[in-house]
Each structure stands twice: as C-alpha cells, then as structure tokens.
Amino acid sequence: MKDQLRKSGIELIGEVPWGTHFCQFYQTKENLIDILIPYFQAGLENNEFCMWVTSQPLTTEEAEEALKNAVPYADSYLKKGQIEIISYKDWYLKEDAFDSNRILNGWAKKLNHALKNGYDGLRLSGNTFWLEKEDWNEFSQYEEEINDVFGKSNVLAICTYSLDKCNADDVIDVVNNHQFALTELEGEWALM
C-alpha cells in the first residue's frame, strides 16, 4: 500500500505515497488556506477521511467557511462526516494537557474508523500555534514517533507551524522531523 500514490492537492508537491508526513511554515491565515484547502479537497475527492485540527490564526468556523467557499459539495462532505474540523483544544489539549500517547492512539482510532467506513485512508492536518516553548521537546519527540506510526499506514499528514513562533533551532527541529517542508519565499511556495 505504501507505494500507492495519492494526489496531494498541492501543485508544487504533486502525488505522494501513503505515509507522507510533511510540514508547512506559514505567516498568515491566507498562507494556511492556500495550502490546506486544496490539500483537503484532494482527499475528499479521492475517498479519504479528513481531519483538520485548527489553531490561531484560523478558527474552526473560518476553516469550515473557507472549505465551503472553495470546494464543490463541501456541505455534503461535512454532512456525511467525511471531514472533521476541530479545535486544538479538543484534540491536542484534551483534559488540559498534551499527552503524545493519547494523541497517537487517537490518530490510530481515526484511521481505523476511516478504513472501517470504506475510506482509503486518513488525511490530516494539525496546527501547532498553541504550542508553548516548555512543551517543545515533548512535541518534537511526538513528531518523531509520528514518522514511525504514519510511515506504515494509509495516512497523509501536514503539520503547520507559524514562523512567528519558531526560532532558527525550532525550524531545524521541525524540518528534521518531517520528510519535507513548504514555505513561502518572495510570494511563491517552495520546498525545503
């Protein structure tokens, strides 16, 4: 299954195999929408269960509105539950604490749910704007574990990081824990 290519929805990237785990550095809400809307549209149109975990600067309501404005039949995808758009508080900080084991188990449950319901796999995105410096090391270890878990599964994942909250060391950590990174340079998206 790993060799089966999936449409990323992102022109610069093209098709990727299951297990792809990459990141996006962003500066604005529009940067998030530019990448995540076509990413999720491709998943919805290609029989994937999608999960979008939002954080500032894009609320769940704004993400849903952006999806509805850009994706044909978005209302029907939302109504049938093919995409869930939830806040970081309800995913990463459930029970008021970041617990990597709980979150990894949650992704596994979402993947099992997707496969049991006839979807080809799970397409997800999580925004890390909520992440505080004191949680950085634990979150970095979690990102390493994701590679082991997702690399063997029908999962595509994009993690989004605000450049305003990352210093140079943080950027290096993030890039090391992902297969590749997207960032906007002089108005154009580029791969790192």
XYZ file of C-alpha atoms in Angstrom:
192
model
C 0.000 0.000 0.000
C 2.873 2.401 0.761
C 3.751 2.635 -2.934
C 0.245 3.735 -3.910
C 0.412 7.428 -4.827
C -2.196 9.911 -3.662
C -2.924 13.372 -5.013
C -1.615 15.899 -2.519
C -3.750 18.692 -3.964
C -0.685 20.934 -3.765
C 0.654 21.642 -7.235
C 4.272 22.018 -6.109
C 4.196 18.573 -4.474
C 2.035 16.544 -6.850
C 1.461 12.942 -5.823
C 2.834 11.361 -2.659
C 2.762 7.849 -1.189
C 0.788 6.882 1.887
C 2.829 7.586 4.994
C 3.938 11.029 3.850
C 4.404 13.398 6.800
C 5.457 16.927 5.897
C 5.129 20.444 7.253
C 4.196 23.939 6.217
C 5.673 27.108 7.655
C 3.193 29.958 7.451
C 2.893 33.594 8.415
C -0.760 34.388 7.695
C -4.214 32.862 7.748
C -4.183 33.125 3.953
C -0.991 31.001 3.821
C -2.835 28.244 5.666
C -5.869 28.451 3.399
C -3.674 28.480 0.245
C -2.225 25.077 1.122
C -4.821 23.334 3.294
C -7.929 23.890 1.164
C -6.535 22.160 -1.963
C -4.912 19.522 0.270
C -8.235 18.617 1.877
C -10.162 18.977 -1.379
C -7.941 16.303 -2.944
C -8.567 13.999 0.000
C -12.321 14.495 -0.070
C -12.496 13.927 -3.820
C -10.382 10.769 -3.547
C -12.302 8.880 -0.867
C -10.202 9.780 2.147
C -11.407 10.588 5.638
C -10.089 14.039 6.573
C -9.348 15.603 9.910
C -8.353 19.251 10.293
C -7.159 20.366 13.735
C -7.168 24.163 13.820
C -5.492 26.786 15.961
C -4.860 30.502 15.661
C -4.912 32.302 13.318
C -7.646 30.138 11.732
C -10.654 29.122 13.825
C -12.747 26.041 13.115
C -15.530 28.284 11.851
C -13.196 30.121 9.465
C -11.735 26.840 8.226
C -15.208 25.449 7.531
C -16.230 28.657 5.765
C -13.065 28.617 3.615
C -13.761 24.991 2.712
C -17.364 25.756 1.767
C -16.286 28.741 -0.347
C -13.688 26.790 -2.316
C -14.701 23.128 -2.503
C -17.664 21.947 -4.564
C -20.040 19.832 -2.451
C -18.266 20.801 0.783
C -21.606 20.811 2.598
C -22.254 17.196 1.646
C -18.751 16.112 2.758
C -19.318 17.848 6.092
C -22.839 16.456 6.484
C -21.801 12.851 5.872
C -18.854 13.264 8.265
C -16.066 12.696 5.737
C -14.218 15.662 7.228
C -13.957 16.752 10.837
C -12.760 20.244 11.661
C -11.938 20.618 15.339
C -10.029 22.951 17.638
C -6.589 22.094 19.023
C -8.159 22.283 22.498
C -10.355 19.297 21.651
C -7.513 17.248 20.173
C -4.063 18.181 21.460
C -5.052 19.602 24.850
C -7.974 17.383 25.743
C -8.015 17.025 29.518
C -5.940 20.264 29.594
C -2.643 18.528 28.839
C -0.602 17.418 25.866
C -0.250 13.627 26.006
C 1.552 12.176 23.000
C 0.362 8.609 23.650
C -3.274 9.707 23.805
C -2.887 11.676 20.592
C -1.095 8.881 18.710
C -3.798 6.452 19.844
C -6.399 8.982 18.692
C -4.889 9.088 15.192
C -4.865 5.279 15.088
C -8.559 5.227 16.071
C -9.366 7.789 13.368
C -7.525 5.686 10.780
C -9.383 2.525 11.881
C -12.665 4.463 11.730
C -11.815 5.630 8.199
C -10.941 2.153 6.938
C -13.993 0.540 8.589
C -16.212 3.096 6.875
C -14.858 2.391 3.398
C -12.381 5.263 3.054
C -8.972 4.618 1.516
C -7.159 6.204 4.461
C -6.770 9.240 6.702
C -5.651 12.712 5.588
C -4.937 15.107 8.424
C -3.505 18.448 9.384
C -2.657 19.860 12.766
C -1.707 23.457 13.504
C 0.871 23.956 16.264
C 0.280 27.644 17.032
C -0.916 26.679 20.532
C 2.440 25.019 21.342
C 4.398 26.756 24.106
C 8.205 26.666 24.442
C 8.086 24.488 27.574
C 6.269 21.765 25.578
C 8.580 21.954 22.553
C 10.831 18.956 23.410
C 7.922 16.641 24.170
C 6.162 17.720 20.983
C 9.340 17.203 18.953
C 9.573 13.633 20.295
C 5.910 13.126 19.378
C 6.685 14.269 15.808
C 9.488 11.661 15.630
C 7.068 8.957 16.776
C 4.551 10.030 14.139
C 7.029 9.120 11.420
C 7.226 5.562 12.766
C 3.452 5.230 13.118
C 2.318 7.033 9.963
C 5.098 5.715 7.764
C 3.494 2.267 7.774
C -0.124 3.396 7.398
C -2.642 4.821 4.957
C -2.116 8.288 6.370
C -1.085 11.628 4.879
C -0.195 14.363 7.357
C 0.760 18.013 7.137
C 1.776 19.840 10.302
C 1.581 23.621 10.171
C 3.984 25.895 12.065
C 3.828 29.657 12.483
C 7.149 31.253 11.559
C 6.379 33.949 14.115
C 6.660 31.344 16.873
C 9.740 29.483 15.589
C 13.360 30.453 16.040
C 16.150 29.010 13.861
C 16.657 25.980 16.142
C 12.916 25.264 16.078
C 12.859 25.355 12.268
C 15.732 22.845 12.153
C 13.892 20.538 14.605
C 10.711 20.743 12.564
C 12.442 20.084 9.238
C 14.319 17.112 10.747
C 11.040 15.538 11.901
C 9.284 15.823 8.532
C 10.012 14.420 5.101
C 9.988 17.904 3.602
C 8.760 21.420 4.319
C 6.762 24.013 2.419
C 7.343 27.699 2.926
C 6.534 30.879 1.084
C 9.551 32.695 -0.331
C 9.048 36.011 -2.100
C 5.390 35.275 -2.773
C 5.956 31.738 -4.130
C 5.663 28.407 -2.353
C 8.954 26.485 -2.165
C 10.063 23.069 -0.892
C 12.813 22.718 1.690
